[in-house]
PDB file of C-alpha atoms in Angstrom:
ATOM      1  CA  UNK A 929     -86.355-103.873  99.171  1.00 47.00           C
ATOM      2  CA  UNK A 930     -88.940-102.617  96.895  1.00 52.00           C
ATOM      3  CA  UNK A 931     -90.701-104.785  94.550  1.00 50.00           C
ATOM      4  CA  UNK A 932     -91.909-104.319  91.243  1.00 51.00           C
ATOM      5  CA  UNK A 933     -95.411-105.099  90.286  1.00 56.00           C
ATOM      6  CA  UNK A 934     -96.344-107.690  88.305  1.00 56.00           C
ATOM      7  CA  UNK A 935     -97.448-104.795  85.476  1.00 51.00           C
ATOM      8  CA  UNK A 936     -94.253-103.226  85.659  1.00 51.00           C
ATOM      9  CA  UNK A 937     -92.034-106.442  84.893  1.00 46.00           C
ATOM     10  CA  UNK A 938     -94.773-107.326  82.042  1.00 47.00           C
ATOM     11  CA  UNK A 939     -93.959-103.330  80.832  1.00 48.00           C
ATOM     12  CA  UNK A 940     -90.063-104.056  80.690  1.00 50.00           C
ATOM     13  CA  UNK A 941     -90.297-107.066  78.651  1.00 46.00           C
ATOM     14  CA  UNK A 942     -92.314-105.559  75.744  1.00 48.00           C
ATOM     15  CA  UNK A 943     -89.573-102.964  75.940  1.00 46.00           C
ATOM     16  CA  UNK A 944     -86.568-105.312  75.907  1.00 49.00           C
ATOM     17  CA  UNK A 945     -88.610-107.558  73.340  1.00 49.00           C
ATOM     18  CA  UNK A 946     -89.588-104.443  70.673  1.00 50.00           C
ATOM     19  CA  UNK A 947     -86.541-102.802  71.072  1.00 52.00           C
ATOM     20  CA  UNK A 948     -84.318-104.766  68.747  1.00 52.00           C
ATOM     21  CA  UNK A 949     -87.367-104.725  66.117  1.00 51.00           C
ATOM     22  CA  UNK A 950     -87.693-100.571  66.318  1.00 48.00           C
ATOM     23  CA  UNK A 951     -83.787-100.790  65.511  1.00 50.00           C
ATOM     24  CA  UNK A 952     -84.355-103.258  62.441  1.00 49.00           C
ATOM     25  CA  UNK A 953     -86.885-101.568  61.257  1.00 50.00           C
ATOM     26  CA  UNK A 954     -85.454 -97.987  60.550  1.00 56.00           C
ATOM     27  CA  UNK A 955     -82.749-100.105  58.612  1.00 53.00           C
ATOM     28  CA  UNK A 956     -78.921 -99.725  58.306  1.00 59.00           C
ATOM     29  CA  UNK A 957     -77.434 -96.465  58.986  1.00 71.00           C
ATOM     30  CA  UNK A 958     -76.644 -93.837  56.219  1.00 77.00           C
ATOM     31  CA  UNK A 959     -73.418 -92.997  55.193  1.00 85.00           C
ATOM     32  CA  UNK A 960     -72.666 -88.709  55.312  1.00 90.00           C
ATOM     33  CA  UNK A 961     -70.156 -89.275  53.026  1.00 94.00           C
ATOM     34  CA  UNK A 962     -70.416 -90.030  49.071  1.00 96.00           C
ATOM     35  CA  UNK A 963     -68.339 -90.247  46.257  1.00 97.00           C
ATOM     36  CA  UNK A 964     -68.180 -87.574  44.128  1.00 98.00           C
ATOM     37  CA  UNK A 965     -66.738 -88.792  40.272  1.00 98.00           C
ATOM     38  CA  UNK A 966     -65.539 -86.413  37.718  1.00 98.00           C
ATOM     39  CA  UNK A 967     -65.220 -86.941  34.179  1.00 98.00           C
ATOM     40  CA  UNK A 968     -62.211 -84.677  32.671  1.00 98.00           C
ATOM     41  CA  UNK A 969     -62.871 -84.019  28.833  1.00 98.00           C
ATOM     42  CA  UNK A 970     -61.154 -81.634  26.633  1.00 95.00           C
ATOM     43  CA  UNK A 971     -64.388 -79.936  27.069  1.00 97.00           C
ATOM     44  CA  UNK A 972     -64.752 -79.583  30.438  1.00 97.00           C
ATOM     45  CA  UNK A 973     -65.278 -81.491  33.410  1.00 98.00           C
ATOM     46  CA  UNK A 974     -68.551 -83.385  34.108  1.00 98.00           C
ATOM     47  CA  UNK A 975     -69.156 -84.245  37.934  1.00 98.00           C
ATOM     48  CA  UNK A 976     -71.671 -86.826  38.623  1.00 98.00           C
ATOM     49  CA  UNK A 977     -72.222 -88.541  42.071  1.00 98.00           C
ATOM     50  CA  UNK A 978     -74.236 -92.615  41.764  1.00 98.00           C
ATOM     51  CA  UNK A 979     -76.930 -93.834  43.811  1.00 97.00           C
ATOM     52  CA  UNK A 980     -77.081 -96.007  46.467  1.00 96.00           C
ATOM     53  CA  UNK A 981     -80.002 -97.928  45.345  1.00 96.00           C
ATOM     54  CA  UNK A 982     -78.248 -99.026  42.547  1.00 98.00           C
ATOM     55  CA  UNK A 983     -75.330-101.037  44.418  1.00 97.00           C
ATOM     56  CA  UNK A 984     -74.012-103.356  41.748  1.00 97.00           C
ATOM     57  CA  UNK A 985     -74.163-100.479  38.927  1.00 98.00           C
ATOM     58  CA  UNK A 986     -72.289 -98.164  41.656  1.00 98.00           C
ATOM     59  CA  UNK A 987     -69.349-100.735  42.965  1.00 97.00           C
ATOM     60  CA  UNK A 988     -68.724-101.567  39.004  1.00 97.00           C
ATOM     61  CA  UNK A 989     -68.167 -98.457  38.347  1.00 97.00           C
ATOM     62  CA  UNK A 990     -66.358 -97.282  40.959  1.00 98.00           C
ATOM     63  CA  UNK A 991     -64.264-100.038  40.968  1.00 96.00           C
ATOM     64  CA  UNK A 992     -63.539 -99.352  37.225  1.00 96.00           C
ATOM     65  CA  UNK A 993     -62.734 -95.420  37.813  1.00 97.00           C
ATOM     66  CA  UNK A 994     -60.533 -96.083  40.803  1.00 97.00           C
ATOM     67  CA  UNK A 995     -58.457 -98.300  39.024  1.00 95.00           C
ATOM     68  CA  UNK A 996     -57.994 -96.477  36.030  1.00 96.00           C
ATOM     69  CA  UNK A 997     -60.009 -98.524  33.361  1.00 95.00           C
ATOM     70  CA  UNK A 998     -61.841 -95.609  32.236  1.00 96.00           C
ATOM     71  CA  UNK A 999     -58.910 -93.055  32.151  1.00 97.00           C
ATOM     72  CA  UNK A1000     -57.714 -92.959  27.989  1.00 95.00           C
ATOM     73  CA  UNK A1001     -61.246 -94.319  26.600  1.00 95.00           C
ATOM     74  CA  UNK A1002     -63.209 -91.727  24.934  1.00 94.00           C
ATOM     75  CA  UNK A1003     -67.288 -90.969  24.243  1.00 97.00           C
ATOM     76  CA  UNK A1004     -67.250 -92.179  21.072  1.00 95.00           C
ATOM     77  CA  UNK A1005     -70.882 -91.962  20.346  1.00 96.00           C
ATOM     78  CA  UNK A1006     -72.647 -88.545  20.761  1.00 97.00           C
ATOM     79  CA  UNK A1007     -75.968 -87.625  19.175  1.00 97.00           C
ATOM     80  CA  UNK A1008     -77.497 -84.188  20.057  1.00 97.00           C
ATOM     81  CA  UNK A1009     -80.715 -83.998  21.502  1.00 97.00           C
ATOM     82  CA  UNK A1010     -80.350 -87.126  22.598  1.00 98.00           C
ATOM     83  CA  UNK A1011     -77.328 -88.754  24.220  1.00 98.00           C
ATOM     84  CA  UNK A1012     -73.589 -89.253  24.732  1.00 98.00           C
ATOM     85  CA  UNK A1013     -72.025 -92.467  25.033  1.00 96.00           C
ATOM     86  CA  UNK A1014     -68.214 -93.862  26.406  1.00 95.00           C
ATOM     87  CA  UNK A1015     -66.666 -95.787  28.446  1.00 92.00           C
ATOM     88  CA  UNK A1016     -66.026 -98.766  26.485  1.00 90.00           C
ATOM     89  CA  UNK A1017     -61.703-100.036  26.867  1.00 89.00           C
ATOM     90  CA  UNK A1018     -61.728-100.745  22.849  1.00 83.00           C
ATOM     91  CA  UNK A1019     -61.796 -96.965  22.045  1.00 86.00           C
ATOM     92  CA  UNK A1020     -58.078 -97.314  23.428  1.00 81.00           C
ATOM     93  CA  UNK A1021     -56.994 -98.885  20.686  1.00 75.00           C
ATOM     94  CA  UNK A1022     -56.226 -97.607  16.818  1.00 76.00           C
ATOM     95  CA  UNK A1023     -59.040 -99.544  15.355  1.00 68.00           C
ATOM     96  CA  UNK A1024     -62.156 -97.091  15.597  1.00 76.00           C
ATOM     97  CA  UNK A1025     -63.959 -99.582  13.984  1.00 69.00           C
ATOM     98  CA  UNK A1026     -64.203-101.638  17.220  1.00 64.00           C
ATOM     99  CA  UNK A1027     -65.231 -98.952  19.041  1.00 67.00           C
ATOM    100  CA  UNK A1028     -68.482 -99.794  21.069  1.00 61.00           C
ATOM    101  CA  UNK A1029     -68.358-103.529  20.238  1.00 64.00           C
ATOM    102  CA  UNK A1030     -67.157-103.959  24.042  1.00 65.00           C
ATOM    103  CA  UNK A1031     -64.669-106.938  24.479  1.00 69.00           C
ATOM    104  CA  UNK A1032     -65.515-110.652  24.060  1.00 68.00           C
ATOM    105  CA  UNK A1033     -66.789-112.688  26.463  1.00 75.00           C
ATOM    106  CA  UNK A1034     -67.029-109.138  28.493  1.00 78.00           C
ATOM    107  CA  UNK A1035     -69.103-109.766  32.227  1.00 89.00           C
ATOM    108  CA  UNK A1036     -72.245-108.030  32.520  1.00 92.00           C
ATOM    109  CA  UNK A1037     -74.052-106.025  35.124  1.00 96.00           C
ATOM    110  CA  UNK A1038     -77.664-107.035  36.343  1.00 97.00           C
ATOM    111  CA  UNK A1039     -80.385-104.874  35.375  1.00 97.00           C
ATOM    112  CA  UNK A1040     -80.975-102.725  38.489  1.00 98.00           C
ATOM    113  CA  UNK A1041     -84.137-100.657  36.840  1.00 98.00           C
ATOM    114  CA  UNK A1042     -85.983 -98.060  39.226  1.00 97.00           C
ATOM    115  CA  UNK A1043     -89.102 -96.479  39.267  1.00 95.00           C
ATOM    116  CA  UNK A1044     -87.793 -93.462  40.529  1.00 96.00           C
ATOM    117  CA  UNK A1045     -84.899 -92.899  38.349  1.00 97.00           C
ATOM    118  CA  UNK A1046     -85.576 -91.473  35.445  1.00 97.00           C
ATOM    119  CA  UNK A1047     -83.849 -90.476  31.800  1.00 98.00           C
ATOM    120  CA  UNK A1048     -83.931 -86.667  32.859  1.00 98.00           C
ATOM    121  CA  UNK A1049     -81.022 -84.362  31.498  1.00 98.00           C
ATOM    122  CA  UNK A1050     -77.679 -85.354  32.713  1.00 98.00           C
ATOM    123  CA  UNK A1051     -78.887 -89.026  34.149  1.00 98.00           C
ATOM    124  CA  UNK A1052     -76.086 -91.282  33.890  1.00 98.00           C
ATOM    125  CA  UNK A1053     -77.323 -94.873  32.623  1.00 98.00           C
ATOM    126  CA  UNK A1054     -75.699 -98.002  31.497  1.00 97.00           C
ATOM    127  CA  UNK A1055     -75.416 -99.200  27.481  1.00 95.00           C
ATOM    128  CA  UNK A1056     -76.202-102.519  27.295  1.00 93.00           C
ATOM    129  CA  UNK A1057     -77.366-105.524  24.246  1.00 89.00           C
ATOM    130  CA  UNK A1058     -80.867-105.477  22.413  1.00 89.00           C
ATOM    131  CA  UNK A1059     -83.532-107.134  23.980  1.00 94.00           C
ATOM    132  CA  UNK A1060     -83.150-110.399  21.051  1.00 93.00           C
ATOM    133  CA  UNK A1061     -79.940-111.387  22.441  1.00 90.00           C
ATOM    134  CA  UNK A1062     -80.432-109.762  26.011  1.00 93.00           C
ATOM    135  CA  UNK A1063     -84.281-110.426  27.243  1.00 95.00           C
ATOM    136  CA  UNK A1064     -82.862-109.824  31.103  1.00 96.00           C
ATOM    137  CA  UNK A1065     -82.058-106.020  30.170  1.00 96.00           C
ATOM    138  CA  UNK A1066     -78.165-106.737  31.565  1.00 96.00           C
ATOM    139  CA  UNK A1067     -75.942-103.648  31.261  1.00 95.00           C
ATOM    140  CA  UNK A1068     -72.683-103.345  29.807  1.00 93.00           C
ATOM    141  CA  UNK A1069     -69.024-103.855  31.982  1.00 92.00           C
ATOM    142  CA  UNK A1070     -68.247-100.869  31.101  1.00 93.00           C
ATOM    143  CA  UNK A1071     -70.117 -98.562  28.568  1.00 95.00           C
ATOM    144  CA  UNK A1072     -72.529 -95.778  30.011  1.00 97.00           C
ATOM    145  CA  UNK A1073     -74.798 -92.599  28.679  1.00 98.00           C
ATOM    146  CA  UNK A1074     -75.246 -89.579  29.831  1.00 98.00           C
ATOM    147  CA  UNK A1075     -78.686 -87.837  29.035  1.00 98.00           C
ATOM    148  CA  UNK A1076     -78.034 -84.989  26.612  1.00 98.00           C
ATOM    149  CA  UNK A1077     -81.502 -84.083  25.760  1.00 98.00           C
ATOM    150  CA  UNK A1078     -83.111 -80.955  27.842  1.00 98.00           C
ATOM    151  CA  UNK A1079     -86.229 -82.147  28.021  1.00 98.00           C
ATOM    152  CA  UNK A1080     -85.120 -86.372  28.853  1.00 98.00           C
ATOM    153  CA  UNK A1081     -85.524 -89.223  27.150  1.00 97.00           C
ATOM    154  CA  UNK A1082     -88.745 -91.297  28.737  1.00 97.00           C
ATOM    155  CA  UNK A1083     -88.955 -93.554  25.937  1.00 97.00           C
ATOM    156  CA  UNK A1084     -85.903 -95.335  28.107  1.00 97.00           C
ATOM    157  CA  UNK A1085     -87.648 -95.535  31.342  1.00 97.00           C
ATOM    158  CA  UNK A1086     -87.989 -98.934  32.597  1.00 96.00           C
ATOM    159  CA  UNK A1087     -84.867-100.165  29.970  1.00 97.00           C
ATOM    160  CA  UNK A1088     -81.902 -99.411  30.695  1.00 98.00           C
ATOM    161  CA  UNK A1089     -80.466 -98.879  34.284  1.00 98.00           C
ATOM    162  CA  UNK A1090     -80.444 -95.430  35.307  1.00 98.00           C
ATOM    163  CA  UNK A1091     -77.580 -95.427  38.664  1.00 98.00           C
ATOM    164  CA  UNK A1092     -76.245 -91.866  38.405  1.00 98.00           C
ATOM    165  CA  UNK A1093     -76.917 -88.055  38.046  1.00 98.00           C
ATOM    166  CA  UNK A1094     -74.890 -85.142  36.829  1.00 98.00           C
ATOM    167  CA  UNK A1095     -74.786 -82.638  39.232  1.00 98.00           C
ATOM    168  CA  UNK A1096     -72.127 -80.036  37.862  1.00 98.00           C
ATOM    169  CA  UNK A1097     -71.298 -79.341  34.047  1.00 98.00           C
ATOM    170  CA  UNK A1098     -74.038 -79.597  32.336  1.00 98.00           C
ATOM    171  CA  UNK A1099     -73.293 -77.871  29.746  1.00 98.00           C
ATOM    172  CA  UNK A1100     -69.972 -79.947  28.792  1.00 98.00           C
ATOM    173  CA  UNK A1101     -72.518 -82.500  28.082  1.00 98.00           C
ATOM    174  CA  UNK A1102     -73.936 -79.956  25.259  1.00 98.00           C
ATOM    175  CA  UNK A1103     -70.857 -79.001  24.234  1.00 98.00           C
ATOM    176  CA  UNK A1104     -69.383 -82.691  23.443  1.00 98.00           C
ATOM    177  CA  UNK A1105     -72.935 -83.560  21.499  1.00 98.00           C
ATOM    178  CA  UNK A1106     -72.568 -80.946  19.116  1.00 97.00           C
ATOM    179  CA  UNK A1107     -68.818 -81.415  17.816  1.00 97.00           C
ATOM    180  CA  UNK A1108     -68.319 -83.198  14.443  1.00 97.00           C
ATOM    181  CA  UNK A1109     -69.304 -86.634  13.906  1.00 96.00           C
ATOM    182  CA  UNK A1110     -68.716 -89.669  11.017  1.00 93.00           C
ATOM    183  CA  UNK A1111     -71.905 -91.333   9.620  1.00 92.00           C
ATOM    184  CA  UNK A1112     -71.616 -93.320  12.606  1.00 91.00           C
ATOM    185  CA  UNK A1113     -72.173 -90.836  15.170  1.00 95.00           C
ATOM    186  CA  UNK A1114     -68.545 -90.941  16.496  1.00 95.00           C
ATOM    187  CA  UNK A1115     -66.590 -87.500  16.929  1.00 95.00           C
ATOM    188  CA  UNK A1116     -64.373 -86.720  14.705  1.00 94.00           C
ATOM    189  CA  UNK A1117     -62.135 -85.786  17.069  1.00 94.00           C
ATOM    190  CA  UNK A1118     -61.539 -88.191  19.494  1.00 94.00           C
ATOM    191  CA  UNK A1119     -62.992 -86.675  23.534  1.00 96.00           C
ATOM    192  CA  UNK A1120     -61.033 -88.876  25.659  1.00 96.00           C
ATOM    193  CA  UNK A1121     -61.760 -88.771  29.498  1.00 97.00           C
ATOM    194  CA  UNK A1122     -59.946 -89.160  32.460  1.00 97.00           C
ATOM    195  CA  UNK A1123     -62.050 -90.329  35.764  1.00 98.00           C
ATOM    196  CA  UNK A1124     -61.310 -89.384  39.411  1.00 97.00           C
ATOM    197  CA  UNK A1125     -62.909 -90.232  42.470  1.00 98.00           C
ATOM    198  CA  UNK A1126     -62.919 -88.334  45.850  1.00 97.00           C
ATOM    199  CA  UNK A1127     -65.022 -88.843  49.173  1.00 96.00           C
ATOM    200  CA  UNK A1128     -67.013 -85.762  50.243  1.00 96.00           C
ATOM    201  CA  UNK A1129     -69.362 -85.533  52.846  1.00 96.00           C
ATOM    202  CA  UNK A1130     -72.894 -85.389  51.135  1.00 95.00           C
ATOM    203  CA  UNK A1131     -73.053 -81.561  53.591  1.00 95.00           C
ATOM    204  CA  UNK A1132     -70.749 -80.730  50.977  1.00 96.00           C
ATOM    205  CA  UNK A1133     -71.571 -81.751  47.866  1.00 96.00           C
ATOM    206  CA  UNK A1134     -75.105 -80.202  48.676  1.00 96.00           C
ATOM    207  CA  UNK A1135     -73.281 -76.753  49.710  1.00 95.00           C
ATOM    208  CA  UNK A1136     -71.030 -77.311  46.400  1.00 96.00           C
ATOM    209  CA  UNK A1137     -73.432 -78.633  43.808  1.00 95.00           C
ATOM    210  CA  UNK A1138     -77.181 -78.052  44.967  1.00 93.00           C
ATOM    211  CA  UNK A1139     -77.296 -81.731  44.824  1.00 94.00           C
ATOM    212  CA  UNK A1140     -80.213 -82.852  47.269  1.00 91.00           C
ATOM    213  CA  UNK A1141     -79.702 -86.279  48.929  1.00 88.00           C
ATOM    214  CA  UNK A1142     -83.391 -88.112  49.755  1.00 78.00           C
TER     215      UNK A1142
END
C-alpha cells in the first residue's frame, strides 16, 4: 500500500478546509430568469423589469401586480419634463379628490436607496411622505414614478428608492406627460393601467429589449 506523505495529507486539508469558503464567497447563485412587468395604458404599453438589489421594493410590487391591485388605478399625476406618477388603489374610486392621498393607516416600504441607481429617463422609483413626517425616507405601499425627463432628475438621488428601469416604451412615458391636466397636475382624462407579469429568461429580455443585466 502506498502512503501519502506527511505534505500531501497537510495539502488535502487546506483543500477540504477552503473549499466551503471559495463557495461562500462567490455568493448565492443567479437566477437566468427575471420578471418582465408591463404597464398597459391607453397610450401604449410600458415594459419595465426591477432589480434584484432592491428585494423588498421588488416582492411589493410584484406581489401587488400579480394579484391585481394595480390593474383599474390610473397615473394620476403627470408633469412633463419631469415625472409621471400612479399606482395608488384610491384613483379607483369616483372621488378624484382622494387621489394620491394613499389609504389610511397604509404599510410602508423601507427605504432601499442605492448608489448606483439613479433618476435617469424611464427609472421606476417609489412616491413616498416628506421628510417632516417621514425622516426614514419610507416609500409608499403602492404609489411609484416613472422618470419622464430626458435628461433625469438627480436632484432625487439619494431620496427616494429607485428599484426599477424601463426598458421598452419610452416614449408612452412622453406621450402620457403631455396630455391635459387640472391645476393639480392630474389628466384630464383618466390613463388607467393594467399590470402583467411574465418570467423570461434574462437571454431574452437582452435579445428582446437591449436590456443589459450586470
Amino acid at each position: 500500500m502506498k502512503c501519502i506523505s506527511r505534505a500531501t495529507a497537510l495539502c488535502w486539508l487546506l483543500v477540504c478546509l477552503l473549499t466551503p469558503a471559495l463557495h461562500a464567497a462567490k455568493g448565492p447563485k443567479k437566477s437566468k430568469k427575471d420578471q418582465l412587468v408591463t404597464v398597459s395604458t391607453s397610450q401604449g404599453d410600458i415594459k419595465l423589469i426591477l432589480f434584484d438589489e432592491t428585494p423588498q421594493h421588488k416582492e411589493n410590487f410584484l406581489k401587488l401586480a400579480q394579484s391585481g391591485v394595480y390593474n383599474g388605478t390610473t397615473f394620476h399625476r403627470i408633469i412633463e419634463n419631469f415625472m409621471i406618477q400612479g399606482g395608488d388603489v384610491n384613483t379607483k374610486d369616483a372621488d378624484p379628490s382622494n387621489d394620491g392621498a394613499g389609504q389610511p393607516n397604509e404599510k410602508t416600504i423601507p427605504a432601499e436607496i442605492r448608489p448606483e441607481f439613479s433618476h435617469k429617463f424611464g427609472a421606476v422609483a417609489a412616491a413616498r411622505q416628506g421628510d417632516m413626517v417621514n425622516p426614514t425616507k419610507a416609500s409608499s405601499n403602492s404609489q411609484f414614478y416613472i422618470v419622464q425627463n430626458h435628461s433625469g432628475t438627480a436632484h432625487l438621488n439619494g431620496g427616494y428608492t429607485v428599484f426599477g428601469q424601463v426598458i421598452s416604451g419610452l416614449d408612452v412615458i412622453d406621450k402620457i406627460a403631455a396630455q391635459p391636466k387640472d391645476m393639480r397636475d392630474r389628466p384630464t382624462t383618466d390613463i388607467k393601467m393594467t399590470v402583467k407579469v411574465e418570467k423570461l429568461k434574462k437571454k431574452k429580455i437582452t435579445e428582446l429589449y437591449g436590456y443589459t443585466y450586470q
